[in-house]
XYZ file of C-alpha atoms in Angstrom:
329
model
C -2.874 -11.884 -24.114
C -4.245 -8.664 -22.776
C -7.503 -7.705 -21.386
C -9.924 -5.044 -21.531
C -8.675 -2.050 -18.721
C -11.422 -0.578 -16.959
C -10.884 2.824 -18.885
C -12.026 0.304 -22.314
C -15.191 -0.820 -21.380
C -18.632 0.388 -19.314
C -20.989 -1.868 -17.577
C -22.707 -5.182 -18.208
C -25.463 -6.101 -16.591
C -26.104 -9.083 -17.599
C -22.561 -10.535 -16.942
C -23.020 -12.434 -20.001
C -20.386 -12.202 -22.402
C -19.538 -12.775 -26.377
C -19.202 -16.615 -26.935
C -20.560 -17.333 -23.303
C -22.420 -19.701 -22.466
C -24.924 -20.306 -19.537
C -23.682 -23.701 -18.981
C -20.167 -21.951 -18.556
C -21.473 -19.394 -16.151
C -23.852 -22.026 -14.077
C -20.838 -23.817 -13.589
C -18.865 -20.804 -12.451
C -21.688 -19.776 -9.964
C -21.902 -22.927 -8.362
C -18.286 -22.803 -7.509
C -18.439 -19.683 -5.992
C -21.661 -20.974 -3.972
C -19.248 -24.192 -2.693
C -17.139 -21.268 -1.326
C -14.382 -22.180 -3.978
C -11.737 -19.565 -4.845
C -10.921 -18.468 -8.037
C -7.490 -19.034 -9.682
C -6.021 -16.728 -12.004
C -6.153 -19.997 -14.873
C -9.539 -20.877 -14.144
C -12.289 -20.006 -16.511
C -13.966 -17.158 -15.722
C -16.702 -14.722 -17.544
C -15.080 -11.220 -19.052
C -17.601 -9.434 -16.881
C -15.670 -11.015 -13.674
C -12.399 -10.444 -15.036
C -13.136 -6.848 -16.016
C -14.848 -5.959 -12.356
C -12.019 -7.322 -10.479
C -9.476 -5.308 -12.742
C -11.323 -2.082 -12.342
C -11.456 -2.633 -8.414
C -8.117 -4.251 -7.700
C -6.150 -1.650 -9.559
C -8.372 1.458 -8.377
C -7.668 0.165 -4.601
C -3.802 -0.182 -5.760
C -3.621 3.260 -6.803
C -5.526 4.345 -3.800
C -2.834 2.984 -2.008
C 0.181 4.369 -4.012
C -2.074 8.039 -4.252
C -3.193 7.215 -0.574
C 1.052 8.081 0.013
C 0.904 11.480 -0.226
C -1.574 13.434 1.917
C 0.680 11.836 4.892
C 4.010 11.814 3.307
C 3.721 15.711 3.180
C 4.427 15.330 7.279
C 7.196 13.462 7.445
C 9.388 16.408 7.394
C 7.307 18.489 9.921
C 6.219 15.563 12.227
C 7.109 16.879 16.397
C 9.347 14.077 17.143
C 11.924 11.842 15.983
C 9.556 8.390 17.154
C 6.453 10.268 15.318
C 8.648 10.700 12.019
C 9.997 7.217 11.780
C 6.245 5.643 12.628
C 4.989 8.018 9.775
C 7.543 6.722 7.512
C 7.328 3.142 8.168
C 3.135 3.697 7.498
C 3.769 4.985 4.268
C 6.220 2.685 3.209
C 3.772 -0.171 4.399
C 1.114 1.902 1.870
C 3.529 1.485 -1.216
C 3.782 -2.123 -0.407
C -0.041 -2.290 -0.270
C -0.043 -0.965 -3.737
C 2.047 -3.371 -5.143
C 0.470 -6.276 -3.712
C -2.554 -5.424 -5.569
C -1.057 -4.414 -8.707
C 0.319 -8.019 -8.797
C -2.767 -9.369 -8.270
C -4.542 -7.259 -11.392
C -1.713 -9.107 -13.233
C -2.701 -12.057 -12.416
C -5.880 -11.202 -14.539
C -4.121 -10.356 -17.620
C -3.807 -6.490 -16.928
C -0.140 -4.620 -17.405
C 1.651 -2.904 -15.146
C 2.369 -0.021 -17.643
C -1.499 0.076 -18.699
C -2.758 0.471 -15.381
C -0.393 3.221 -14.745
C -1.648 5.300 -17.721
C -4.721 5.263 -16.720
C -4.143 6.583 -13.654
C -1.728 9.437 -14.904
C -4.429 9.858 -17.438
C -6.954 10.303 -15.043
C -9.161 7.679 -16.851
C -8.744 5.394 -14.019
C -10.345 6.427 -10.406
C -9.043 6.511 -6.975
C -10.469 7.065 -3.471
C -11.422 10.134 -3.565
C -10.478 11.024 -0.059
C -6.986 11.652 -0.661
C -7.952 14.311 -2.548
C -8.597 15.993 1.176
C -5.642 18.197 1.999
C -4.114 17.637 5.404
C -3.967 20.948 7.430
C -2.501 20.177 11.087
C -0.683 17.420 12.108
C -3.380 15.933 14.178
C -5.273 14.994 10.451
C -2.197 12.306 10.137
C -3.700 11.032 13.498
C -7.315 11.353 11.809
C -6.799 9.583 8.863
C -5.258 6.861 10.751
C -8.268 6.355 12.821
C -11.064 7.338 10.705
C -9.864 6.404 7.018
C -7.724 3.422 7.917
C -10.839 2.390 10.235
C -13.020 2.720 7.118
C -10.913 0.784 4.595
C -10.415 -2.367 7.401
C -13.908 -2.443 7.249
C -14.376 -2.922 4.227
C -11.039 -5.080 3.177
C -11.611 -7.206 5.972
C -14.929 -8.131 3.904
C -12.593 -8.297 0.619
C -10.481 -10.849 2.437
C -13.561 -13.374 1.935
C -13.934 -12.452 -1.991
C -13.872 -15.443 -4.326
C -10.761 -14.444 -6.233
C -8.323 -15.906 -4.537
C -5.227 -13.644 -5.787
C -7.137 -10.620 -4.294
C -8.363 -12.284 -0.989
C -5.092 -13.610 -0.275
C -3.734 -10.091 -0.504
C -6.273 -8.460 1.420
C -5.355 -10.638 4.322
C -1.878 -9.282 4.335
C -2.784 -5.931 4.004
C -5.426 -6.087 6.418
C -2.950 -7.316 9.062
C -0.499 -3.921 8.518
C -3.684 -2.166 8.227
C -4.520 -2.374 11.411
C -1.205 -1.222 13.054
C -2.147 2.049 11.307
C -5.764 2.470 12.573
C -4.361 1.907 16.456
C -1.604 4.247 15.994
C -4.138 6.999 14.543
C -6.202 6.348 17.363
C -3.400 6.674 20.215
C -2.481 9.896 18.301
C -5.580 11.569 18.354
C -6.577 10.174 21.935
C -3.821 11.692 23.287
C -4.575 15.068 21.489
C -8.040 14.704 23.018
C -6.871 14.350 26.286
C -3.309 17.386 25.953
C -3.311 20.620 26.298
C -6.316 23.112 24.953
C -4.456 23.440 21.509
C -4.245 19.838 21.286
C -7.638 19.182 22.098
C -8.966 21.583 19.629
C -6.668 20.583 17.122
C -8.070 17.294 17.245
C -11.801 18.297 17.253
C -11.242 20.673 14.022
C -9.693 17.757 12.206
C -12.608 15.256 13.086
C -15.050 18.242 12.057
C -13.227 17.850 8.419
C -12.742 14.124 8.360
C -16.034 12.679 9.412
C -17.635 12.959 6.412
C -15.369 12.151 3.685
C -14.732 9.455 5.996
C -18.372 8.045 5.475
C -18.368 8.851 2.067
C -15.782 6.586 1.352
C -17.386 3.617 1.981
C -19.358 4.344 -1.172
C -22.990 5.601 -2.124
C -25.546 4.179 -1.127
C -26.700 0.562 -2.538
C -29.500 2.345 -5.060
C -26.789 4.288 -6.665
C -24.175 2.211 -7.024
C -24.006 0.940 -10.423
C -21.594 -2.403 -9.742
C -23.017 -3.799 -6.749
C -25.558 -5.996 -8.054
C -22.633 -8.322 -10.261
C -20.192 -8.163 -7.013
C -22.176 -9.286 -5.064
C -23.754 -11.983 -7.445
C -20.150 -13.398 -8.279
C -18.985 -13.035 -4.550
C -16.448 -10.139 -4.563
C -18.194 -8.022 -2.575
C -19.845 -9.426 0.665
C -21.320 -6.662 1.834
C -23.488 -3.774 0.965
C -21.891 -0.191 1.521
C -24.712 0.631 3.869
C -23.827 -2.414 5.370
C -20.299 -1.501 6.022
C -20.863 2.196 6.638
C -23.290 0.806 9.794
C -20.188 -1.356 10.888
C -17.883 1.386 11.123
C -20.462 3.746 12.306
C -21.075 1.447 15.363
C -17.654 0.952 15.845
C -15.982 4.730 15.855
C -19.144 6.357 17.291
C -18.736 5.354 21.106
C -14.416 5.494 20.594
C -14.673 9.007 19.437
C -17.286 10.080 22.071
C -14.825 8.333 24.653
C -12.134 10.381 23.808
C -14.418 13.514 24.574
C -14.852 14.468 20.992
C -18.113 16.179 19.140
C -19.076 14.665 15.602
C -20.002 16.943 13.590
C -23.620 15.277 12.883
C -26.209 16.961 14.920
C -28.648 14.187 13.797
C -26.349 11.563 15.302
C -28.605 9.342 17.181
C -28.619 5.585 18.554
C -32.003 3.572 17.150
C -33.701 0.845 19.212
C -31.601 -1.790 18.594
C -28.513 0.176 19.527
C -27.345 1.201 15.868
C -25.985 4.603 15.809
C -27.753 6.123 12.803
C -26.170 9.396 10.923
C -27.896 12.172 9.107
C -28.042 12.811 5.523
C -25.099 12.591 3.989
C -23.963 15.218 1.207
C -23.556 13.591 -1.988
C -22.822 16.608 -4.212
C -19.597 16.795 -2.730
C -18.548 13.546 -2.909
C -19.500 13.356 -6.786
C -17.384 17.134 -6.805
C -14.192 15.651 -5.322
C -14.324 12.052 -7.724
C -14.946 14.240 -11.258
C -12.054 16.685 -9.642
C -14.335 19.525 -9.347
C -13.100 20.041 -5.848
C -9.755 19.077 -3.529
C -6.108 18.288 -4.914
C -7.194 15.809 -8.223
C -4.752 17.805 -9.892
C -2.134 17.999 -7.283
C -1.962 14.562 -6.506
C -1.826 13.390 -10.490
C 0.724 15.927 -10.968
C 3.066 14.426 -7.975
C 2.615 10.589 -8.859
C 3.584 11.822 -12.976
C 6.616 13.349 -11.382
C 7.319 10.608 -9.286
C 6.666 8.581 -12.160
C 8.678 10.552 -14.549
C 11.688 10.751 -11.761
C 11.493 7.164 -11.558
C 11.935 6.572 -15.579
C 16.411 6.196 -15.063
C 15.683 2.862 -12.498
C 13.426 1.430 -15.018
C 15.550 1.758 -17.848
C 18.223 -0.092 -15.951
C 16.763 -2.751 -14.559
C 15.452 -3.396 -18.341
C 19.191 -3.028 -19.572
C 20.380 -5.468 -17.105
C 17.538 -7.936 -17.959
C 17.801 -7.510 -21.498
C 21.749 -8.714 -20.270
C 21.146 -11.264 -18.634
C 19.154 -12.667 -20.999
C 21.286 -11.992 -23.926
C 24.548 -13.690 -21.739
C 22.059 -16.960 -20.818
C 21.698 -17.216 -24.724
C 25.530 -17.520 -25.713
């Protein structure tokens, strides 16, 4: 049985469903209240399984799509210890994407569907990849600022109530991490080198901040799916929420290191939150409908990959289709 993809259906509010019944979803609600997990054979509304297919597979291809702004370094990193720690990241970042695009299985969802709707450019990513890396110090930067971001907010996912998808994030969370401390030891160091270093670093934070922030999401008012993730318990958090964590986190590191964010409204409260300025939201809605940054480049290299990749699919069908054909005689 298949299930809506998130490229099939919009919205619903009301979480309620055709042939639901409030019984069914009190039921449902109080589990999740207990702190219960839910199993991919449990009963579960539509509106649950077609949130958590929409955001497991858009965070898998953020991962596979995530790949590439880095993976354009390997060849030019400075050393031989720099390349293979590059290369073992973005291996670690495939792995993360198919983690995730088991777990979307697990919730009826194909492979192959979720796939086309990424080449298709029906289905969304984090728009932040769509950034294009200038220097090497932004492989440094997205380590510390981007990795930092998404911790922040998969260490929250880690607690979700769908158990396939928590279990995962605690894996991935683990790796994750190794990333975000290498970033920062790249860009510390860079901070505290030569003149050129130093300044490479600063122009690359001056780039990265605020995509960086953005990622976390818009703000709680205009995000259209927070109310039902949060009801059903797969998201935890608020985005403000989560922005304020990281915020308080990578303000005092960065300042540390002797670098300038680029917010001139930067500015600790009375209770010792560092609060930001406004944040440009144009641009953010630019990159995500592909109106600005590398949309198109980055489609057009995971279609190639994908069309590359088409011989090593057709075998390992032959040899199943084999092996299955031998088991029967």
């Amino acid at each position: 049985m298949t299930h809506p993809t998130p490229a099939q259906t919009g919205p619903n509010p009301s979480g309620m469903g055709p042939g639901e019944t409030p019984e069914q979803h009190a039921h449902f609600e109080a589990r999740i209240a207990r702190g219960e997990k839910i199993e991919a054979g449990d009963w579960m509304p539509a509106e649950y399984r077609r949130q958590l297919i929409r955001m497991i597979s858009q965070h898998a291809h953020s991962e596979v799509v995530g790949m590439l702004p880095e993976g354009e370094w390997i060849t030019r990193a400075p050393s031989l210890k720099r390349k293979t720690i590059l290369m073992a990241k973005v291996q670690d970042e495939a792995g993360h994407g198919q983690y995730l695009y088991h777990a979307a299985e697990t919730l009826g969802a194909t492979r192959e569907d979720m796939l086309q709707a990424l080449l298709s450019g029906k289905a969304k990513y984090s728009s932040i990849f769509n950034y294009p890396t200038y220097t090497w110090a932004d492989v440094g930067m997205i380590g510390w600022l981007v990795d930092g971001a998404a911790i922040k907010n998969q260490t929250m996912l880690a607690g979700c109530s769908y158990g396939p998808y928590s279990r995962a994030m605690v894996r991935i969370c683990s790796e994750e991490t190794f990333h975000h401390k290498q970033g920062k030891e790249m860009i510390v160091a860079y901070a505290q080198g030569t003149p050129e270093q130093r300044a490479m670093a600063q122009e690359s934070l001056n780039r990265w901040w605020w995509p960086a922030m953005m990622m976390l999401g818009p703000h709680d008012a205009d995000s259209p799916n927070s109310g039902v993730l949060t009801k059903w318990g797969i998201k935890l958090k608020s985005n403000d929420e989560v922005r304020q964590e990281f915020i308080n986190e990578h303000v005092p590191e960065l300042l540390e290191a002797g670098l300038t964010i680029p917010d001139p409204d930067l500015h600790q409260d009375e209770h010792g939150n560092w609060r930001h300025g406004p944040i440009h939201w144009d641009e953010f809605w630019a990159v995500i409908r592909g109106e600005q940054g590398l949309n198109r480049e980055r489609l057009g290299a995971r279609q190639h990959a994908h069309d590359d990749g088409a011989w090593v699919r057709d075998a390992l069908q032959a040899y199943t289709d084999r092996q299955r054909a031998v088991a029967a005689d």
